[in-house]
Amino acid sequence: MDLLSLTGIVLAFIALLSGAILKGAGLHSLVSTAALMIVVVGTFAAILVQTPGRVMKRAFGIFPWVFRSPLLNAGDIVQRLVEWSQVARKQGLLGLEGQIDDERDDFIRKGLQLVVDGGEPDVIRSTMEVDLTAREGADLRAARVFEGMGVYAPTLGIIGAVLGLMAVMQNLADPAKLGAGIAAAFTATVYGIGLANLFLLPIANKLKIIVQAQSHVREMVIEGMVGIAQGDNPRAIESRLQSYLH
C-alpha cells in the first residue's frame, strides 16, 4: 500500500472540509446533487467521448497502481540476472530453460525465452525494446485519461455555476432566496476545481511516474538479457546493471 497516496487523498478531503467550516460556509454548502451531476457525470461523459474503449479499460485497470505500485524490486532483478548469467556460463543458454516457467513477470519471461532460443543479442534488444515501447505507450495513454478528466472538470464546474446563476436570476423577485442560490451556484465550481487539482491531475501524474519507473526497470532487464546472450562476464553484467539502481 502506498501510504503517501493514501495520506494525500485523506489530507485533500480534510483540507476541503475544514476549509469550508473555517470560512463559515459549513459542510452543507458542499452538498449539491445538481453540481454533482453536472461536474462528475459531465466530466465522465466528456472523457468517454474522447477516449477509445481499450484505453478507457486500461486506465481503470492501472488506477489501483496509485495505492499499490506494481514496480518490481530492481535490486532483486539484478541479482537474478547475475545468477542467470552464471548459469549460462557454466551450463550454456539451455541451462536457463527451467527458469522460464518459474518467472512471473511476462516481460522478463519473454526475455529469457529469447535468450534460451539462441537469439542474436541485437535481435533480443530490438524485440524487447519494441515490447517496452508498446507497453509504455499504452500505459501513458491510459494515465492521460485522468489528466483529460482533470482538464474537463473545472470547465464543467463553471458551467454548473452559470446554470446556478441563471436559476438565481429567475428568482430576483424573492430576495430571501438570492444568497442561498448564489452560494449553491458556486458549489459546482468548487467541485470542478477541487476534483481536478486535488484528485484527477495528481492521480495522472502519479501514474506517469510509475510508468516511467517501470520502463526504467525494463531497460535494465533488456541490458541484462543482452549481456547474458553475449556471454559477458557476470561481474561485468552486475557492474553495468548496478548503474540503473541509482
PDB file of C-alpha atoms in Angstrom:
ATOM      1  CA  MET A   1       0.000   0.000   0.000  1.00  0.00           C
ATOM      2  CA  ASP A   2       1.324   3.432  -0.996  1.00  0.00           C
ATOM      3  CA  LEU A   3       0.907   5.433   2.213  1.00  0.00           C
ATOM      4  CA  LEU A   4       1.846   8.711   0.519  1.00  0.00           C
ATOM      5  CA  SER A   5      -1.054   8.477  -1.944  1.00  0.00           C
ATOM      6  CA  LEU A   6      -3.496   7.430   0.760  1.00  0.00           C
ATOM      7  CA  THR A   7      -2.320  10.201   3.075  1.00  0.00           C
ATOM      8  CA  GLY A   8      -2.551  12.757   0.277  1.00  0.00           C
ATOM      9  CA  ILE A   9      -6.159  11.888  -0.543  1.00  0.00           C
ATOM     10  CA  VAL A  10      -7.177  11.931   3.120  1.00  0.00           C
ATOM     11  CA  LEU A  11      -5.487  15.323   3.598  1.00  0.00           C
ATOM     12  CA  ALA A  12      -7.251  16.618   0.473  1.00  0.00           C
ATOM     13  CA  PHE A  13     -10.635  15.763   1.983  1.00  0.00           C
ATOM     14  CA  ILE A  14      -9.637  17.251   5.331  1.00  0.00           C
ATOM     15  CA  ALA A  15      -8.390  20.459   3.679  1.00  0.00           C
ATOM     16  CA  LEU A  16     -11.611  20.886   1.711  1.00  0.00           C
ATOM     17  CA  LEU A  17     -13.988  20.110   4.554  1.00  0.00           C
ATOM     18  CA  SER A  18     -12.120  22.056   7.230  1.00  0.00           C
ATOM     19  CA  GLY A  19     -11.725  24.982   4.833  1.00  0.00           C
ATOM     20  CA  ALA A  20     -15.483  25.126   4.329  1.00  0.00           C
ATOM     21  CA  ILE A  21     -16.017  25.131   8.098  1.00  0.00           C
ATOM     22  CA  LEU A  22     -13.319  27.709   8.886  1.00  0.00           C
ATOM     23  CA  LYS A  23     -14.600  30.037   6.178  1.00  0.00           C
ATOM     24  CA  GLY A  24     -18.044  29.882   7.748  1.00  0.00           C
ATOM     25  CA  ALA A  25     -19.731  28.231   4.788  1.00  0.00           C
ATOM     26  CA  GLY A  26     -20.398  24.992   6.632  1.00  0.00           C
ATOM     27  CA  LEU A  27     -20.353  21.455   5.350  1.00  0.00           C
ATOM     28  CA  HIS A  28     -23.875  21.778   3.967  1.00  0.00           C
ATOM     29  CA  SER A  29     -22.552  24.267   1.401  1.00  0.00           C
ATOM     30  CA  LEU A  30     -20.584  21.459  -0.263  1.00  0.00           C
ATOM     31  CA  VAL A  31     -23.649  19.268  -0.734  1.00  0.00           C
ATOM     32  CA  SER A  32     -25.348  19.700  -4.099  1.00  0.00           C
ATOM     33  CA  THR A  33     -26.851  16.919  -6.174  1.00  0.00           C
ATOM     34  CA  ALA A  34     -27.124  19.221  -9.189  1.00  0.00           C
ATOM     35  CA  ALA A  35     -23.434  20.170  -9.010  1.00  0.00           C
ATOM     36  CA  LEU A  36     -22.507  16.509  -8.604  1.00  0.00           C
ATOM     37  CA  MET A  37     -24.445  15.581 -11.723  1.00  0.00           C
ATOM     38  CA  ILE A  38     -23.062  18.421 -13.821  1.00  0.00           C
ATOM     39  CA  VAL A  39     -19.402  18.086 -12.796  1.00  0.00           C
ATOM     40  CA  VAL A  40     -18.871  14.384 -12.103  1.00  0.00           C
ATOM     41  CA  VAL A  41     -21.251  12.892 -14.660  1.00  0.00           C
ATOM     42  CA  GLY A  42     -20.415  15.593 -17.197  1.00  0.00           C
ATOM     43  CA  THR A  43     -16.672  15.027 -16.823  1.00  0.00           C
ATOM     44  CA  PHE A  44     -17.087  11.289 -17.204  1.00  0.00           C
ATOM     45  CA  ALA A  45     -19.268  11.817 -20.272  1.00  0.00           C
ATOM     46  CA  ALA A  46     -16.661  14.091 -21.869  1.00  0.00           C
ATOM     47  CA  ILE A  47     -13.827  11.616 -21.332  1.00  0.00           C
ATOM     48  CA  LEU A  48     -15.955   8.795 -22.767  1.00  0.00           C
ATOM     49  CA  VAL A  49     -16.366  10.778 -25.969  1.00  0.00           C
ATOM     50  CA  GLN A  50     -12.624  11.469 -26.140  1.00  0.00           C
ATOM     51  CA  THR A  51     -11.234   8.033 -25.259  1.00  0.00           C
ATOM     52  CA  PRO A  52     -11.252   4.725 -27.182  1.00  0.00           C
ATOM     53  CA  GLY A  53     -12.705   1.798 -25.271  1.00  0.00           C
ATOM     54  CA  ARG A  54      -9.449  -0.144 -24.890  1.00  0.00           C
ATOM     55  CA  VAL A  55      -7.676   2.923 -23.488  1.00  0.00           C
ATOM     56  CA  MET A  56     -10.505   3.557 -21.011  1.00  0.00           C
ATOM     57  CA  LYS A  57     -10.382  -0.068 -19.894  1.00  0.00           C
ATOM     58  CA  ARG A  58      -6.627   0.149 -19.405  1.00  0.00           C
ATOM     59  CA  ALA A  59      -6.988   3.433 -17.487  1.00  0.00           C
ATOM     60  CA  PHE A  60      -9.235   1.896 -14.868  1.00  0.00           C
ATOM     61  CA  GLY A  61      -7.047  -1.197 -14.877  1.00  0.00           C
ATOM     62  CA  ILE A  62      -3.981   0.775 -13.798  1.00  0.00           C
ATOM     63  CA  PHE A  63      -5.848   3.062 -11.383  1.00  0.00           C
ATOM     64  CA  PRO A  64      -5.062   0.774  -8.392  1.00  0.00           C
ATOM     65  CA  TRP A  65      -1.361   1.484  -9.039  1.00  0.00           C
ATOM     66  CA  VAL A  66      -1.906   4.810  -7.248  1.00  0.00           C
ATOM     67  CA  PHE A  67      -2.309   2.861  -3.999  1.00  0.00           C
ATOM     68  CA  ARG A  68      -0.412  -0.352  -4.757  1.00  0.00           C
ATOM     69  CA  SER A  69       2.578   0.094  -7.040  1.00  0.00           C
ATOM     70  CA  PRO A  70       3.284  -2.778  -9.473  1.00  0.00           C
ATOM     71  CA  LEU A  71       7.013  -1.990  -9.562  1.00  0.00           C
ATOM     72  CA  LEU A  72       9.314  -4.960  -9.218  1.00  0.00           C
ATOM     73  CA  ASN A  73      12.269  -4.936  -6.855  1.00  0.00           C
ATOM     74  CA  ALA A  74      15.075  -3.718  -9.121  1.00  0.00           C
ATOM     75  CA  GLY A  75      17.797  -4.951  -6.767  1.00  0.00           C
ATOM     76  CA  ASP A  76      16.267  -8.429  -6.742  1.00  0.00           C
ATOM     77  CA  ILE A  77      16.085  -8.455 -10.539  1.00  0.00           C
ATOM     78  CA  VAL A  78      19.763  -7.518 -10.812  1.00  0.00           C
ATOM     79  CA  GLN A  79      20.643 -10.400  -8.516  1.00  0.00           C
ATOM     80  CA  ARG A  80      18.601 -12.858 -10.589  1.00  0.00           C
ATOM     81  CA  LEU A  81      20.108 -11.642 -13.851  1.00  0.00           C
ATOM     82  CA  VAL A  82      23.597 -12.112 -12.460  1.00  0.00           C
ATOM     83  CA  GLU A  83      22.686 -15.612 -11.264  1.00  0.00           C
ATOM     84  CA  TRP A  84      21.290 -16.468 -14.696  1.00  0.00           C
ATOM     85  CA  SER A  85      24.469 -15.212 -16.344  1.00  0.00           C
ATOM     86  CA  GLN A  86      26.487 -17.543 -14.094  1.00  0.00           C
ATOM     87  CA  VAL A  87      24.253 -20.476 -15.013  1.00  0.00           C
ATOM     88  CA  ALA A  88      24.605 -19.635 -18.710  1.00  0.00           C
ATOM     89  CA  ARG A  89      28.420 -19.519 -18.405  1.00  0.00           C
ATOM     90  CA  LYS A  90      28.534 -22.923 -16.715  1.00  0.00           C
ATOM     91  CA  GLN A  91      25.714 -24.833 -18.422  1.00  0.00           C
ATOM     92  CA  GLY A  92      25.093 -22.901 -21.607  1.00  0.00           C
ATOM     93  CA  LEU A  93      21.992 -20.920 -22.525  1.00  0.00           C
ATOM     94  CA  LEU A  94      19.803 -24.024 -22.446  1.00  0.00           C
ATOM     95  CA  GLY A  95      20.562 -24.260 -18.732  1.00  0.00           C
ATOM     96  CA  LEU A  96      18.157 -21.331 -18.256  1.00  0.00           C
ATOM     97  CA  GLU A  97      15.199 -23.176 -19.763  1.00  0.00           C
ATOM     98  CA  GLY A  98      13.971 -24.321 -16.361  1.00  0.00           C
ATOM     99  CA  GLN A  99      13.842 -20.724 -15.154  1.00  0.00           C
ATOM    100  CA  ILE A 100      11.275 -19.610 -17.734  1.00  0.00           C
ATOM    101  CA  ASP A 101       8.193 -21.225 -16.198  1.00  0.00           C
ATOM    102  CA  ASP A 102       9.180 -20.030 -12.718  1.00  0.00           C
ATOM    103  CA  GLU A 103       9.297 -16.380 -13.801  1.00  0.00           C
ATOM    104  CA  ARG A 104       6.091 -14.470 -13.002  1.00  0.00           C
ATOM    105  CA  ASP A 105       6.803 -11.253 -14.892  1.00  0.00           C
ATOM    106  CA  ASP A 106       5.850 -11.727 -18.540  1.00  0.00           C
ATOM    107  CA  PHE A 107       8.409  -9.205 -19.836  1.00  0.00           C
ATOM    108  CA  ILE A 108      11.299 -10.944 -18.081  1.00  0.00           C
ATOM    109  CA  ARG A 109       9.919 -14.327 -19.119  1.00  0.00           C
ATOM    110  CA  LYS A 110       9.843 -13.197 -22.747  1.00  0.00           C
ATOM    111  CA  GLY A 111      13.475 -12.063 -22.500  1.00  0.00           C
ATOM    112  CA  LEU A 112      14.553 -15.382 -21.009  1.00  0.00           C
ATOM    113  CA  GLN A 113      12.774 -17.255 -23.781  1.00  0.00           C
ATOM    114  CA  LEU A 114      14.574 -15.216 -26.429  1.00  0.00           C
ATOM    115  CA  VAL A 115      17.916 -15.917 -24.757  1.00  0.00           C
ATOM    116  CA  VAL A 116      17.239 -19.652 -24.424  1.00  0.00           C
ATOM    117  CA  ASP A 117      16.149 -19.804 -28.074  1.00  0.00           C
ATOM    118  CA  GLY A 118      19.616 -18.569 -29.023  1.00  0.00           C
ATOM    119  CA  GLY A 119      18.560 -15.211 -30.417  1.00  0.00           C
ATOM    120  CA  GLU A 120      21.253 -12.803 -31.524  1.00  0.00           C
ATOM    121  CA  PRO A 121      21.900 -10.011 -28.984  1.00  0.00           C
ATOM    122  CA  ASP A 122      20.779  -7.319 -31.441  1.00  0.00           C
ATOM    123  CA  VAL A 123      17.582  -9.218 -32.183  1.00  0.00           C
ATOM    124  CA  ILE A 124      16.873  -9.682 -28.472  1.00  0.00           C
ATOM    125  CA  ARG A 125      17.417  -5.983 -27.820  1.00  0.00           C
ATOM    126  CA  SER A 126      15.260  -4.795 -30.716  1.00  0.00           C
ATOM    127  CA  THR A 127      12.455  -7.257 -29.939  1.00  0.00           C
ATOM    128  CA  MET A 128      12.303  -6.323 -26.261  1.00  0.00           C
ATOM    129  CA  GLU A 129      12.584  -2.608 -26.977  1.00  0.00           C
ATOM    130  CA  VAL A 130       9.572  -2.802 -29.280  1.00  0.00           C
ATOM    131  CA  ASP A 131       7.659  -4.560 -26.491  1.00  0.00           C
ATOM    132  CA  LEU A 132       8.792  -1.956 -23.955  1.00  0.00           C
ATOM    133  CA  THR A 133       7.784   0.955 -26.195  1.00  0.00           C
ATOM    134  CA  ALA A 134       4.353  -0.558 -26.824  1.00  0.00           C
ATOM    135  CA  ARG A 135       3.718  -1.156 -23.106  1.00  0.00           C
ATOM    136  CA  GLU A 136       4.907   2.297 -22.123  1.00  0.00           C
ATOM    137  CA  GLY A 137       2.800   3.975 -24.800  1.00  0.00           C
ATOM    138  CA  ALA A 138      -0.348   2.095 -23.791  1.00  0.00           C
ATOM    139  CA  ASP A 139       0.123   2.898 -20.098  1.00  0.00           C
ATOM    140  CA  LEU A 140       0.872   6.570 -20.727  1.00  0.00           C
ATOM    141  CA  ARG A 141      -2.263   6.899 -22.860  1.00  0.00           C
ATOM    142  CA  ALA A 142      -4.209   5.332 -20.007  1.00  0.00           C
ATOM    143  CA  ALA A 143      -2.692   7.757 -17.473  1.00  0.00           C
ATOM    144  CA  ARG A 144      -3.651  10.684 -19.701  1.00  0.00           C
ATOM    145  CA  VAL A 145      -7.315   9.687 -19.326  1.00  0.00           C
ATOM    146  CA  PHE A 146      -7.216  11.066 -15.767  1.00  0.00           C
ATOM    147  CA  GLU A 147      -5.310  14.102 -16.994  1.00  0.00           C
ATOM    148  CA  GLY A 148      -8.077  14.739 -19.526  1.00  0.00           C
ATOM    149  CA  MET A 149     -10.713  14.446 -16.807  1.00  0.00           C
ATOM    150  CA  GLY A 150      -8.718  16.966 -14.785  1.00  0.00           C
ATOM    151  CA  VAL A 151      -8.925  19.401 -17.699  1.00  0.00           C
ATOM    152  CA  TYR A 152     -12.668  18.992 -18.231  1.00  0.00           C
ATOM    153  CA  ALA A 153     -13.775  19.085 -14.574  1.00  0.00           C
ATOM    154  CA  PRO A 154     -13.074  22.819 -13.906  1.00  0.00           C
ATOM    155  CA  THR A 155     -14.873  23.785 -17.122  1.00  0.00           C
ATOM    156  CA  LEU A 156     -17.894  21.713 -16.127  1.00  0.00           C
ATOM    157  CA  GLY A 157     -17.722  23.452 -12.742  1.00  0.00           C
ATOM    158  CA  ILE A 158     -18.014  26.823 -14.451  1.00  0.00           C
ATOM    159  CA  ILE A 159     -20.969  25.571 -16.497  1.00  0.00           C
ATOM    160  CA  GLY A 160     -22.603  24.440 -13.273  1.00  0.00           C
ATOM    161  CA  ALA A 161     -22.023  27.855 -11.714  1.00  0.00           C
ATOM    162  CA  VAL A 162     -23.529  29.649 -14.735  1.00  0.00           C
ATOM    163  CA  LEU A 163     -26.582  27.387 -14.673  1.00  0.00           C
ATOM    164  CA  GLY A 164     -26.971  28.106 -10.964  1.00  0.00           C
ATOM    165  CA  LEU A 165     -26.752  31.858 -11.517  1.00  0.00           C
ATOM    166  CA  MET A 166     -29.351  31.587 -14.266  1.00  0.00           C
ATOM    167  CA  ALA A 167     -31.671  29.963 -11.735  1.00  0.00           C
ATOM    168  CA  VAL A 168     -30.923  32.784  -9.285  1.00  0.00           C
ATOM    169  CA  MET A 169     -31.768  35.421 -11.872  1.00  0.00           C
ATOM    170  CA  GLN A 170     -35.182  33.869 -12.266  1.00  0.00           C
ATOM    171  CA  ASN A 171     -35.852  34.490  -8.570  1.00  0.00           C
ATOM    172  CA  LEU A 172     -34.807  38.133  -8.289  1.00  0.00           C
ATOM    173  CA  ALA A 173     -38.264  38.968  -7.049  1.00  0.00           C
ATOM    174  CA  ASP A 174     -37.590  36.940  -3.908  1.00  0.00           C
ATOM    175  CA  PRO A 175     -34.503  38.435  -2.184  1.00  0.00           C
ATOM    176  CA  ALA A 176     -34.623  35.780   0.548  1.00  0.00           C
ATOM    177  CA  LYS A 177     -33.541  33.149  -1.959  1.00  0.00           C
ATOM    178  CA  LEU A 178     -30.707  35.095  -3.560  1.00  0.00           C
ATOM    179  CA  GLY A 179     -27.935  34.403  -1.036  1.00  0.00           C
ATOM    180  CA  ALA A 180     -28.527  30.669  -0.838  1.00  0.00           C
ATOM    181  CA  GLY A 181     -28.977  30.461  -4.594  1.00  0.00           C
ATOM    182  CA  ILE A 182     -25.683  32.205  -5.360  1.00  0.00           C
ATOM    183  CA  ALA A 183     -23.828  30.023  -2.824  1.00  0.00           C
ATOM    184  CA  ALA A 184     -25.285  26.878  -4.389  1.00  0.00           C
ATOM    185  CA  ALA A 185     -24.272  28.096  -7.835  1.00  0.00           C
ATOM    186  CA  PHE A 186     -20.607  28.285  -6.855  1.00  0.00           C
ATOM    187  CA  THR A 187     -20.643  24.811  -5.302  1.00  0.00           C
ATOM    188  CA  ALA A 188     -20.232  23.370  -8.803  1.00  0.00           C
ATOM    189  CA  THR A 189     -17.073  25.446  -9.265  1.00  0.00           C
ATOM    190  CA  VAL A 190     -15.669  24.043  -6.033  1.00  0.00           C
ATOM    191  CA  TYR A 191     -16.485  20.527  -7.214  1.00  0.00           C
ATOM    192  CA  GLY A 192     -14.806  21.043 -10.581  1.00  0.00           C
ATOM    193  CA  ILE A 193     -11.625  22.755  -9.408  1.00  0.00           C
ATOM    194  CA  GLY A 194     -11.299  20.580  -6.305  1.00  0.00           C
ATOM    195  CA  LEU A 195     -11.816  17.331  -8.202  1.00  0.00           C
ATOM    196  CA  ALA A 196      -9.257  18.311 -10.829  1.00  0.00           C
ATOM    197  CA  ASN A 197      -6.498  19.696  -8.620  1.00  0.00           C
ATOM    198  CA  LEU A 198      -6.839  17.502  -5.552  1.00  0.00           C
ATOM    199  CA  PHE A 199      -7.521  14.168  -7.242  1.00  0.00           C
ATOM    200  CA  LEU A 200      -7.543  13.764 -11.025  1.00  0.00           C
ATOM    201  CA  LEU A 201      -4.369  15.638 -12.010  1.00  0.00           C
ATOM    202  CA  PRO A 202      -2.306  14.223  -9.100  1.00  0.00           C
ATOM    203  CA  ILE A 203      -3.521  10.705  -9.980  1.00  0.00           C
ATOM    204  CA  ALA A 204      -2.499  11.208 -13.623  1.00  0.00           C
ATOM    205  CA  ASN A 205       0.959  12.438 -12.647  1.00  0.00           C
ATOM    206  CA  LYS A 206       1.463   9.600 -10.162  1.00  0.00           C
ATOM    207  CA  LEU A 207       0.590   7.029 -12.819  1.00  0.00           C
ATOM    208  CA  LYS A 208       3.001   8.648 -15.294  1.00  0.00           C
ATOM    209  CA  ILE A 209       5.817   8.438 -12.743  1.00  0.00           C
ATOM    210  CA  ILE A 210       5.082   4.742 -12.142  1.00  0.00           C
ATOM    211  CA  VAL A 211       5.004   4.014 -15.889  1.00  0.00           C
ATOM    212  CA  GLN A 212       8.361   5.747 -16.372  1.00  0.00           C
ATOM    213  CA  ALA A 213       9.839   3.824 -13.439  1.00  0.00           C
ATOM    214  CA  GLN A 214       8.582   0.545 -14.926  1.00  0.00           C
ATOM    215  CA  SER A 215      10.215   1.381 -18.235  1.00  0.00           C
ATOM    216  CA  HIS A 216      13.496   2.124 -16.454  1.00  0.00           C
ATOM    217  CA  VAL A 217      13.451  -1.322 -14.816  1.00  0.00           C
ATOM    218  CA  ARG A 218      12.608  -2.964 -18.142  1.00  0.00           C
ATOM    219  CA  GLU A 219      15.511  -1.175 -19.823  1.00  0.00           C
ATOM    220  CA  MET A 220      17.702  -2.717 -17.160  1.00  0.00           C
ATOM    221  CA  VAL A 221      16.238  -6.149 -17.902  1.00  0.00           C
ATOM    222  CA  ILE A 222      16.996  -5.715 -21.613  1.00  0.00           C
ATOM    223  CA  GLU A 223      20.590  -4.802 -20.852  1.00  0.00           C
ATOM    224  CA  GLY A 224      20.934  -7.860 -18.631  1.00  0.00           C
ATOM    225  CA  MET A 225      19.424 -10.233 -21.174  1.00  0.00           C
ATOM    226  CA  VAL A 226      21.681  -8.918 -23.923  1.00  0.00           C
ATOM    227  CA  GLY A 227      24.703  -9.348 -21.644  1.00  0.00           C
ATOM    228  CA  ILE A 228      23.730 -12.972 -20.956  1.00  0.00           C
ATOM    229  CA  ALA A 229      23.222 -13.664 -24.680  1.00  0.00           C
ATOM    230  CA  GLN A 230      26.639 -12.180 -25.441  1.00  0.00           C
ATOM    231  CA  GLY A 231      28.279 -14.352 -22.799  1.00  0.00           C
ATOM    232  CA  ASP A 232      29.549 -11.366 -20.823  1.00  0.00           C
ATOM    233  CA  ASN A 233      31.298 -11.925 -17.520  1.00  0.00           C
ATOM    234  CA  PRO A 234      28.724 -11.992 -14.664  1.00  0.00           C
ATOM    235  CA  ARG A 235      30.735  -9.386 -12.761  1.00  0.00           C
ATOM    236  CA  ALA A 236      30.671  -7.060 -15.785  1.00  0.00           C
ATOM    237  CA  ILE A 237      26.913  -7.540 -16.121  1.00  0.00           C
ATOM    238  CA  GLU A 238      26.387  -6.814 -12.436  1.00  0.00           C
ATOM    239  CA  SER A 239      28.523  -3.686 -12.595  1.00  0.00           C
ATOM    240  CA  ARG A 240      26.604  -2.443 -15.622  1.00  0.00           C
ATOM    241  CA  LEU A 241      23.201  -3.141 -14.102  1.00  0.00           C
ATOM    242  CA  GLN A 242      24.049  -1.529 -10.775  1.00  0.00           C
ATOM    243  CA  SER A 243      24.109   1.818 -12.600  1.00  0.00           C
ATOM    244  CA  TYR A 244      20.349   1.503 -13.123  1.00  0.00           C
ATOM    245  CA  LEU A 245      19.737   1.383  -9.377  1.00  0.00           C
ATOM    246  CA  HIS A 246      20.929   4.922  -8.703  1.00  0.00           C
TER     247      HIS A 246
END
